[in-house]
Short mmCIF file of C-alpha atoms and ligand atoms in Angstrom, two decimals:
data_model
loop_
_atom_site.label_atom_id
_atom_site.label_comp_id
_atom_site.label_asym_id
_atom_site.label_seq_id
_atom_site.Cartn_x
_atom_site.Cartn_y
_atom_site.Cartn_z
CA MET A 1 -18.01 20.27 -3.18
CA ILE A 2 -19.21 21.92 -0.39
CA GLU A 3 -18.05 24.78 1.90
CA LEU A 4 -19.82 25.66 4.96
CA ASP A 5 -17.70 29.65 5.80
CA ARG A 6 -18.72 30.60 9.58
CA LEU A 7 -21.60 29.46 9.40
CA THR A 8 -23.94 30.46 12.33
CA LYS A 9 -26.87 29.54 13.89
CA SER A 10 -28.17 31.13 16.73
CA TYR A 11 -31.38 30.75 18.91
CA GLY A 12 -32.02 33.08 21.47
CA ASP A 13 -28.87 33.30 23.75
CA VAL A 14 -28.18 29.51 22.86
CA VAL A 15 -25.35 29.56 19.93
CA ALA A 16 -26.22 26.34 18.43
CA VAL A 17 -23.25 26.33 15.60
CA ASP A 18 -20.87 28.99 16.16
CA ARG A 19 -19.40 29.78 12.86
CA LEU A 20 -18.60 26.90 11.46
CA SER A 21 -16.38 26.10 8.93
CA LEU A 22 -15.63 23.26 6.81
CA SER A 23 -15.74 22.48 2.60
CA VAL A 24 -16.47 18.96 1.41
CA GLY A 25 -13.99 17.66 -1.63
CA ASP A 26 -16.84 16.20 -4.45
CA GLY A 27 -17.52 12.27 -3.99
CA GLU A 28 -16.46 12.20 -0.27
CA PHE A 29 -18.11 10.30 2.79
CA VAL A 30 -17.36 13.39 4.98
CA ALA A 31 -19.52 12.55 8.81
CA LEU A 32 -20.53 14.82 11.56
CA LEU A 33 -19.69 13.15 14.57
CA GLY A 34 -20.47 14.19 18.52
CA PRO A 35 -22.84 14.05 21.64
CA SER A 36 -26.15 14.53 21.02
CA GLY A 37 -26.82 18.05 21.58
CA CYS A 38 -23.52 19.45 19.25
CA GLY A 39 -25.45 21.02 17.02
CA LYS A 40 -24.99 18.63 13.77
CA SER A 41 -28.40 18.34 12.80
CA THR A 42 -28.38 22.43 12.55
CA VAL A 43 -25.45 21.59 10.41
CA LEU A 44 -27.40 19.20 8.46
CA ARG A 45 -30.22 21.76 8.06
CA MET A 46 -28.98 24.61 7.28
CA LEU A 47 -27.50 22.58 4.37
CA ALA A 48 -30.45 21.98 2.82
CA GLY A 49 -31.96 24.96 3.33
CA LEU A 50 -34.63 23.50 6.30
CA LEU A 51 -33.27 26.64 8.30
CA GLU A 52 -32.04 29.85 7.42
CA PRO A 53 -28.70 30.41 9.07
CA SER A 54 -28.03 33.49 11.46
CA GLY A 55 -24.79 34.44 9.40
CA GLY A 56 -22.13 32.69 7.68
CA ARG A 57 -22.31 31.53 4.24
CA VAL A 58 -23.05 27.79 1.94
CA LEU A 59 -21.80 27.54 -0.75
CA LEU A 60 -22.61 24.58 -3.36
CA ASP A 61 -19.66 24.11 -5.94
CA GLY A 62 -18.48 27.93 -5.21
CA ASP A 63 -22.17 29.78 -6.21
CA ASP A 64 -24.24 30.81 -2.46
CA ILE A 65 -26.74 29.04 -2.07
CA THR A 66 -27.45 30.10 1.92
CA TYR A 67 -30.70 31.68 1.22
CA GLN A 68 -31.78 29.52 -1.99
CA PRO A 69 -34.83 26.86 -0.91
CA PRO A 70 -34.37 22.78 -0.45
CA LYS A 71 -36.14 21.69 -4.26
CA ASP A 72 -33.57 24.43 -5.87
CA ARG A 73 -30.42 22.36 -4.23
CA ASP A 74 -30.29 19.16 -5.37
CA LEU A 75 -29.00 17.81 -1.96
CA ALA A 76 -30.73 14.51 -0.68
CA MET A 77 -31.69 14.64 2.89
CA VAL A 78 -31.31 10.89 4.43
CA PHE A 79 -33.11 10.91 7.97
CA GLN A 80 -33.47 8.77 10.93
CA SER A 81 -37.28 8.76 10.63
CA TYR A 82 -37.99 7.13 7.47
CA ALA A 83 -40.04 9.99 6.20
CA LEU A 84 -42.26 7.03 4.00
CA TYR A 85 -45.61 8.13 1.70
CA PRO A 86 -47.64 5.28 4.33
CA HIS A 87 -49.72 5.05 2.19
CA LEU A 88 -47.99 5.13 -1.26
CA ASP A 89 -46.10 1.53 -2.33
CA VAL A 90 -41.92 1.39 -2.36
CA ARG A 91 -42.19 2.35 -6.50
CA SER A 92 -44.62 4.65 -5.59
CA ASN A 93 -41.95 6.04 -3.04
CA LEU A 94 -39.07 5.80 -4.87
CA GLU A 95 -41.01 7.56 -7.44
CA PHE A 96 -41.90 10.67 -6.05
CA GLY A 97 -38.88 12.29 -5.14
CA LEU A 98 -38.51 12.60 -9.23
CA LYS A 99 -42.25 13.53 -10.05
CA ALA A 100 -41.95 16.50 -7.86
CA HIS A 101 -39.23 17.13 -10.79
CA HIS A 102 -41.08 17.16 -13.52
CA THR A 103 -39.23 13.90 -15.24
CA GLU A 104 -40.42 12.34 -17.74
CA ALA A 105 -42.24 8.56 -17.14
CA PRO A 106 -40.28 5.97 -19.20
CA VAL A 107 -36.51 8.03 -17.65
CA ILE A 108 -38.37 7.08 -13.73
CA ALA A 109 -39.41 4.10 -15.13
CA ALA A 110 -36.18 2.53 -16.09
CA ARG A 111 -34.01 4.67 -12.96
CA VAL A 112 -36.51 3.20 -10.40
CA ASP A 113 -35.82 -0.46 -11.50
CA GLU A 114 -32.07 0.37 -11.27
CA VAL A 115 -32.61 1.40 -8.12
CA ALA A 116 -34.52 -1.78 -6.63
CA GLY A 117 -31.73 -3.35 -8.20
CA GLN A 118 -28.91 -1.52 -6.69
CA LEU A 119 -30.90 -2.38 -3.32
CA GLY A 120 -31.71 -5.21 -3.58
CA LEU A 121 -35.88 -4.07 -3.29
CA THR A 122 -37.09 -5.90 -6.71
CA GLU A 123 -39.52 -7.71 -4.83
CA LEU A 124 -40.55 -5.23 -2.59
CA LEU A 125 -41.38 -2.80 -4.93
CA ARG A 126 -45.56 -3.37 -4.70
CA ARG A 127 -45.49 -3.30 -0.61
CA ARG A 128 -46.19 -0.55 1.69
CA PRO A 129 -43.96 0.61 3.95
CA LYS A 130 -45.91 -0.70 6.73
CA GLU A 131 -45.46 -4.09 5.38
CA LEU A 132 -41.50 -3.80 5.68
CA SER A 133 -39.12 -4.17 8.20
CA GLY A 134 -36.98 -1.85 9.47
CA GLY A 135 -34.28 -2.39 7.27
CA GLN A 136 -36.34 -2.25 4.48
CA ARG A 137 -37.84 0.89 5.51
CA GLN A 138 -34.28 2.63 5.18
CA ARG A 139 -33.16 1.69 2.11
CA VAL A 140 -36.08 2.42 0.83
CA ALA A 141 -35.81 6.17 2.18
CA VAL A 142 -31.67 5.92 0.91
CA GLY A 143 -33.02 4.54 -2.54
CA ARG A 144 -35.49 8.02 -3.22
CA ALA A 145 -32.49 10.04 -2.43
CA ILE A 146 -30.23 7.59 -4.77
CA ALA A 147 -33.23 7.30 -7.18
CA ARG A 148 -33.24 11.75 -7.98
CA ARG A 149 -29.13 11.55 -8.81
CA PRO A 150 -28.89 14.62 -5.79
CA ARG A 151 -25.52 16.81 -6.41
CA ALA A 152 -25.05 15.46 -2.83
CA PHE A 153 -26.58 13.13 -0.16
CA LEU A 154 -27.38 14.34 3.11
CA MET A 155 -28.06 11.58 6.08
CA ASP A 156 -28.87 12.98 10.05
CA GLU A 157 -28.66 9.81 11.74
CA PRO A 158 -30.15 7.13 8.85
CA LEU A 159 -29.13 4.05 11.03
CA SER A 160 -30.01 4.84 14.82
CA ASN A 161 -33.30 3.23 14.62
CA LEU A 162 -32.84 -0.22 13.37
CA ASP A 163 -31.28 -2.79 15.44
CA ALA A 164 -27.14 -3.96 15.54
CA ARG A 165 -26.74 -5.97 13.18
CA LEU A 166 -29.02 -4.86 10.97
CA ARG A 167 -27.12 -1.21 12.07
CA THR A 168 -24.16 -3.15 11.43
CA ALA A 169 -25.40 -5.12 7.32
CA THR A 170 -26.46 -1.20 6.47
CA ARG A 171 -22.67 0.34 7.37
CA ARG A 172 -21.46 -2.44 4.92
CA GLU A 173 -24.38 -1.40 2.42
CA LEU A 174 -23.26 2.99 2.02
CA VAL A 175 -19.77 1.92 2.38
CA ALA A 176 -21.05 0.30 -1.07
CA LEU A 177 -23.00 2.42 -2.24
CA HIS A 178 -20.85 5.70 -1.12
CA ARG A 179 -18.03 3.77 -4.09
CA GLN A 180 -19.92 2.94 -6.72
CA LEU A 181 -21.98 6.41 -6.55
CA GLY A 182 -19.13 7.98 -5.79
CA ALA A 183 -20.92 10.50 -4.76
CA THR A 184 -20.57 13.16 -1.77
CA ILE A 185 -22.86 11.79 1.62
CA VAL A 186 -22.59 14.31 5.14
CA TYR A 187 -23.45 11.62 7.58
CA VAL A 188 -24.81 13.43 11.13
CA THR A 189 -24.05 11.04 14.09
CA HIS A 190 -23.09 10.90 17.33
CA ASP A 191 -21.86 7.09 16.60
CA GLN A 192 -18.14 6.83 16.92
CA VAL A 193 -18.14 3.43 15.46
CA GLU A 194 -20.06 4.71 12.36
CA ALA A 195 -18.03 8.04 11.25
CA MET A 196 -15.12 5.58 11.57
CA THR A 197 -16.21 2.14 9.30
CA MET A 198 -17.70 4.73 6.68
CA ALA A 199 -16.27 8.33 6.61
CA THR A 200 -13.43 9.54 4.63
CA LYS A 201 -12.98 12.28 7.39
CA ILE A 202 -14.46 13.02 10.08
CA VAL A 203 -15.26 16.42 11.46
CA VAL A 204 -15.61 16.58 15.24
CA MET A 205 -18.20 18.32 16.83
CA ASN A 206 -18.97 20.11 19.86
CA GLY A 207 -20.74 22.49 21.30
CA GLY A 208 -21.67 23.95 17.99
CA ARG A 209 -17.31 24.27 17.10
CA ILE A 210 -15.18 21.57 15.32
CA GLU A 211 -12.68 20.26 17.95
CA GLN A 212 -10.73 18.69 14.92
CA VAL A 213 -11.36 18.36 10.76
CA GLY A 214 -8.88 14.79 9.57
CA SER A 215 -9.15 10.88 8.26
CA PRO A 216 -11.00 8.37 10.78
CA LEU A 217 -7.58 7.15 11.48
CA GLU A 218 -5.33 11.09 11.50
CA VAL A 219 -8.19 11.73 13.87
CA TYR A 220 -7.82 8.25 16.89
CA ASP A 221 -4.01 8.68 16.56
CA GLN A 222 -3.36 12.53 16.34
CA PRO A 223 -6.72 13.55 19.05
CA ALA A 224 -6.24 17.32 18.41
CA SER A 225 -7.93 17.57 22.28
CA THR A 226 -9.06 15.14 25.09
CA PHE A 227 -12.34 15.77 24.16
CA VAL A 228 -11.76 13.84 21.07
CA ALA A 229 -8.48 11.33 22.69
CA GLY A 230 -12.00 10.51 24.92
CA PHE A 231 -15.04 10.78 22.07
CA LEU A 232 -13.16 7.64 19.89
CA GLY A 233 -12.32 3.64 20.75
CA ALA A 234 -14.69 2.06 23.22
CA PRO A 235 -13.43 1.81 25.18
CA PRO A 236 -11.20 5.78 25.50
CA MET A 237 -7.89 6.23 25.38
CA ASN A 238 -7.39 6.38 28.89
CA LEU A 239 -6.93 10.06 29.87
CA LEU A 240 -5.00 10.26 33.16
CA HIS A 241 -3.71 13.80 35.15
CA GLY A 242 -0.56 13.44 36.55
CA THR A 243 2.62 16.04 36.27
CA VAL A 244 5.39 16.38 34.40
CA ARG A 245 9.08 17.28 35.08
CA SER A 246 12.61 16.49 34.96
CA ARG A 247 14.08 13.27 37.21
CA ASN A 248 18.08 12.12 36.32
CA GLY A 249 18.00 13.51 32.81
CA MET A 250 14.60 12.27 31.83
CA VAL A 251 11.04 14.10 31.32
CA VAL A 252 8.48 11.94 33.20
CA ILE A 253 5.22 12.62 34.13
CA GLU A 254 4.04 11.37 37.29
CA ALA A 255 1.35 11.04 39.60
CA PRO A 256 -0.04 8.52 42.44
CA GLY A 257 0.39 4.52 41.16
CA ILE A 258 2.22 5.93 37.80
CA HIS A 259 5.29 6.87 36.48
CA VAL A 260 6.19 7.07 32.53
CA ALA A 261 9.69 8.24 32.05
CA ILE A 262 8.26 9.38 28.38
CA ALA A 263 11.01 10.97 26.79
CA GLU A 264 15.52 12.52 27.59
CA GLY A 265 15.83 16.03 28.05
CA SER A 266 14.61 18.69 30.99
CA THR A 267 10.78 20.46 31.53
CA GLU A 268 9.77 23.02 34.30
CA GLU A 269 7.27 21.23 36.49
CA ARG A 270 3.62 22.02 35.06
CA PRO A 271 0.60 19.84 35.36
CA ILE A 272 -0.64 17.40 32.46
CA THR A 273 -2.35 15.48 30.99
CA ILE A 274 -1.72 12.11 29.83
CA GLY A 275 -3.23 9.41 26.66
CA VAL A 276 -3.02 6.28 26.33
CA ARG A 277 -4.55 3.82 24.59
CA PRO A 278 -5.98 0.52 25.93
CA GLU A 279 -4.76 -1.50 23.17
CA GLU A 280 -1.54 0.15 23.60
CA ILE A 281 -1.39 -0.89 27.07
CA ARG A 282 1.05 -3.88 27.39
CA VAL A 283 0.99 -6.44 30.56
CA ALA A 284 4.20 -7.12 30.97
CA GLY A 285 3.92 -9.00 34.18
CA ALA A 286 0.95 -10.52 36.56
CA ILE A 287 1.75 -11.23 40.27
CA ARG A 288 -0.35 -12.86 41.31
CA PRO A 289 -1.66 -12.44 45.54
CA GLY A 290 0.95 -14.35 47.69
CA ASP A 291 3.95 -12.69 44.76
CA GLU A 292 5.80 -9.45 46.34
CA PRO A 293 3.12 -6.68 46.14
CA PHE A 294 5.38 -3.49 44.23
CA ALA A 295 3.04 -2.63 41.22
CA ASP A 296 0.77 0.50 41.24
CA GLY A 297 -2.04 -0.49 40.26
CA ILE A 298 -5.07 -3.92 41.41
CA VAL A 299 -7.07 -5.15 38.33
CA SER A 300 -10.67 -4.33 39.84
CA LEU A 301 -12.87 -5.63 36.96
CA VAL A 302 -12.30 -7.82 33.83
CA GLU A 303 -14.51 -7.36 30.67
CA ASN A 304 -14.84 -10.34 29.15
CA LEU A 305 -16.23 -9.43 25.00
CA GLY A 306 -15.03 -13.17 23.97
CA GLY A 307 -12.26 -12.09 21.61
CA GLU A 308 -10.82 -9.95 23.63
CA GLU A 309 -10.54 -8.56 27.07
CA ILE A 310 -10.53 -5.32 28.97
CA SER A 311 -9.33 -4.42 32.88
CA TYR A 312 -10.04 -1.76 34.85
CA ILE A 313 -6.67 -1.06 36.57
CA GLU A 314 -7.30 1.16 39.47
CA ALA A 315 -3.40 3.26 40.19
CA GLY A 316 -4.43 5.28 42.83
CA GLU A 317 -7.46 7.46 42.98
CA GLN A 318 -7.56 7.32 38.67
CA THR A 319 -8.71 3.95 36.72
CA ILE A 320 -7.31 2.10 33.75
CA ALA A 321 -8.31 0.99 31.06
CA VAL A 322 -6.13 -2.07 29.43
CA ARG A 323 -7.58 -3.53 26.51
CA SER A 324 -6.24 -7.26 25.88
CA PRO A 325 -7.13 -10.17 23.29
CA ARG A 326 -8.16 -12.95 25.05
CA GLY A 327 -6.40 -15.06 28.37
CA ALA A 328 -3.95 -12.28 27.79
CA GLY A 329 -4.97 -10.12 30.48
CA PRO A 330 -4.33 -10.08 33.61
CA ALA A 331 -7.03 -10.83 36.28
CA GLU A 332 -9.50 -9.67 38.71
CA GLY A 333 -7.09 -8.48 42.10
CA ASP A 334 -4.26 -9.00 40.01
CA HIS A 335 -1.11 -6.43 41.06
CA PRO A 336 0.09 -6.10 37.15
CA HIS A 337 3.04 -4.44 35.54
CA LEU A 338 1.79 -1.47 33.21
CA ALA A 339 4.19 -1.41 30.26
CA VAL A 340 4.48 1.66 27.07
CA ASP A 341 6.02 3.14 23.99
CA PRO A 342 6.51 6.22 25.12
CA ARG A 343 5.84 7.48 21.72
CA ARG A 344 2.17 5.55 22.22
CA VAL A 345 1.69 8.61 25.31
CA HIS A 346 -0.54 11.85 24.13
CA LEU A 347 0.30 14.82 26.27
CA PHE A 348 -2.93 17.65 27.03
CA ASP A 349 -2.41 20.75 28.59
CA PRO A 350 -5.04 20.00 31.29
CA GLU A 351 -7.34 23.14 31.88
CA SER A 352 -7.68 24.06 27.48
CA GLY A 353 -7.03 19.49 26.72
CA ARG A 354 -5.05 20.97 24.35
CA ARG A 355 -2.67 18.15 22.44
CA LEU A 356 1.00 19.79 24.09
CA ARG A 357 2.87 17.88 21.42
CA TRP A 358 2.57 15.35 18.06
CA SER A 359 4.16 11.69 17.37
CA ASN A 360 3.60 13.18 13.89
CA ALA A 361 7.29 14.54 14.33
CA SER A 362 6.04 17.24 10.55
CA SER A 363 3.25 18.33 12.90
CA PRO A 364 2.84 21.33 14.77
CA ALA A 365 4.28 21.48 17.91
CA THR A 366 3.38 22.89 21.42
CA THR A 367 5.80 23.54 23.87
CA PRO A 368 7.08 22.04 27.01
CA ALA A 369 6.98 18.26 25.09
CA ALA A 370 8.06 20.19 21.59
CA SER A 371 12.10 19.56 22.07
CA PHE A 372 11.60 15.95 23.83
CA ARG A 373 12.94 12.61 22.62
CA PRO A 374 11.32 9.67 22.45
CA THR A 375 12.81 6.63 24.90
CA THR A 376 12.07 3.26 25.20
CA ARG A 377 11.01 3.46 28.66
CA VAL A 378 7.65 2.34 30.61
CA MET A 379 4.11 2.68 32.29
CA SER A 380 4.37 0.93 36.12
N1 ADP B 1 -36.16 25.30 18.10
C1 ADP B 1 -34.82 24.81 18.24
N2 ADP B 1 -34.54 26.34 19.26
C2 ADP B 1 -33.82 26.31 20.41
N3 ADP B 1 -32.60 25.44 20.50
C3 ADP B 1 -32.80 24.27 19.38
C4 ADP B 1 -33.67 24.94 18.74
N4 ADP B 1 -33.36 23.31 18.04
C5 ADP B 1 -31.77 22.79 18.11
N5 ADP B 1 -31.39 23.92 18.95
C6 ADP B 1 -30.69 23.41 20.20
O1 ADP B 1 -29.40 23.76 19.26
C7 ADP B 1 -28.55 22.67 19.54
C8 ADP B 1 -28.32 21.72 18.91
O2 ADP B 1 -28.95 20.95 18.25
P1 ADP B 1 -29.02 19.94 17.08
O3 ADP B 1 -28.46 20.55 15.89
O4 ADP B 1 -30.54 19.45 17.47
O5 ADP B 1 -27.64 18.92 17.46
P2 ADP B 1 -27.51 16.84 17.92
O6 ADP B 1 -28.01 17.42 15.67
O7 ADP B 1 -25.96 17.65 17.02
O8 ADP B 1 -28.17 16.73 18.54
C9 ADP B 1 -29.12 22.18 21.04
O9 ADP B 1 -28.47 22.24 22.37
C10 ADP B 1 -30.05 22.55 21.11
O10 ADP B 1 -31.12 22.69 22.39
MG1 MG B 2 -29.55 15.47 15.87
#
């Protein structure tokens, strides 16, 4: 179990990591997810002992290891660049960490054979790194980490040098490995798909701080901020600006081209940001040229992804992405009606970007939307 307690790293005036606290349970696969420069690698390097924190503590199974040298931490690091020894063959690369820890020769041989078997490297043990593909090299790098049986694995964008197909395959391998070994993994990535598909817990970071911690689905379904909402999903959640106000006993959100009744009740009028996932928007009917033009948006572009299509609809000055099964979406130039389940509408404070309403009733809620009861009406 790993605990980070107000961990901080500054470079002069730049605070790369800002009082970050996080606990990683035994056997968890935790993804640190965020854009480039948000401090992910800095966190991981402090955890590994490769970088001295400016403040805060790192605890491993309750022991303070903040200033312990890396070799005493029993944590294995896997980097984006494989960092294999080019002059050594695969077997020697796999043995390396074990030899450095003075493990006995028969134990080393048995463990290398086991790891090679697990990772499909048995046939490659005599090859040098330059005789391997990128995927095979990455597997050797992972194997070297596994062979040591560390207390936890720290991985920094280990798949980002692989091509798309290999990345998908290696993703599955890592998930299988995590299940098989029951290992604790802290995994740094800027790729939301990697985080969503592999992690048991996602830590979304922004500017050296944590935006949200949760299971992949919690983070996807209940984003705590517009930052999180806009970071997950492809295309990400639509974030639209409008005004919330009361109209005929309903709470509505309005903007040019947008009118959503989200609940019965009343509210103070104020600016608001609404979020709707592209797959939650339904096209209730498509109006063709020559029909009565009464919809508020026009489809400016349709992207066909093979199995599904993404339509971009210009509503007032804002663009709404809609995701539909193949053939079910509107065509370019259409003026469609859009509908949405109001319970799927997320509300955010436009200034802070923080979530205003939690559709999960047991979650904390803040005003003004806290007292809204969802209705079944539309966005058009
Ligand atoms: N050695 C350094 N000197 C000064 N600034 C650094 C140094 N290393 C990282 N930074 C800064 O710290 C921030 C976080 O960097 P990093 O942890 O590498 O981000 P990430 O891994 O999320 O892309 C960035 O703004 C980066 O420019
Ligand atoms: Mg990095």
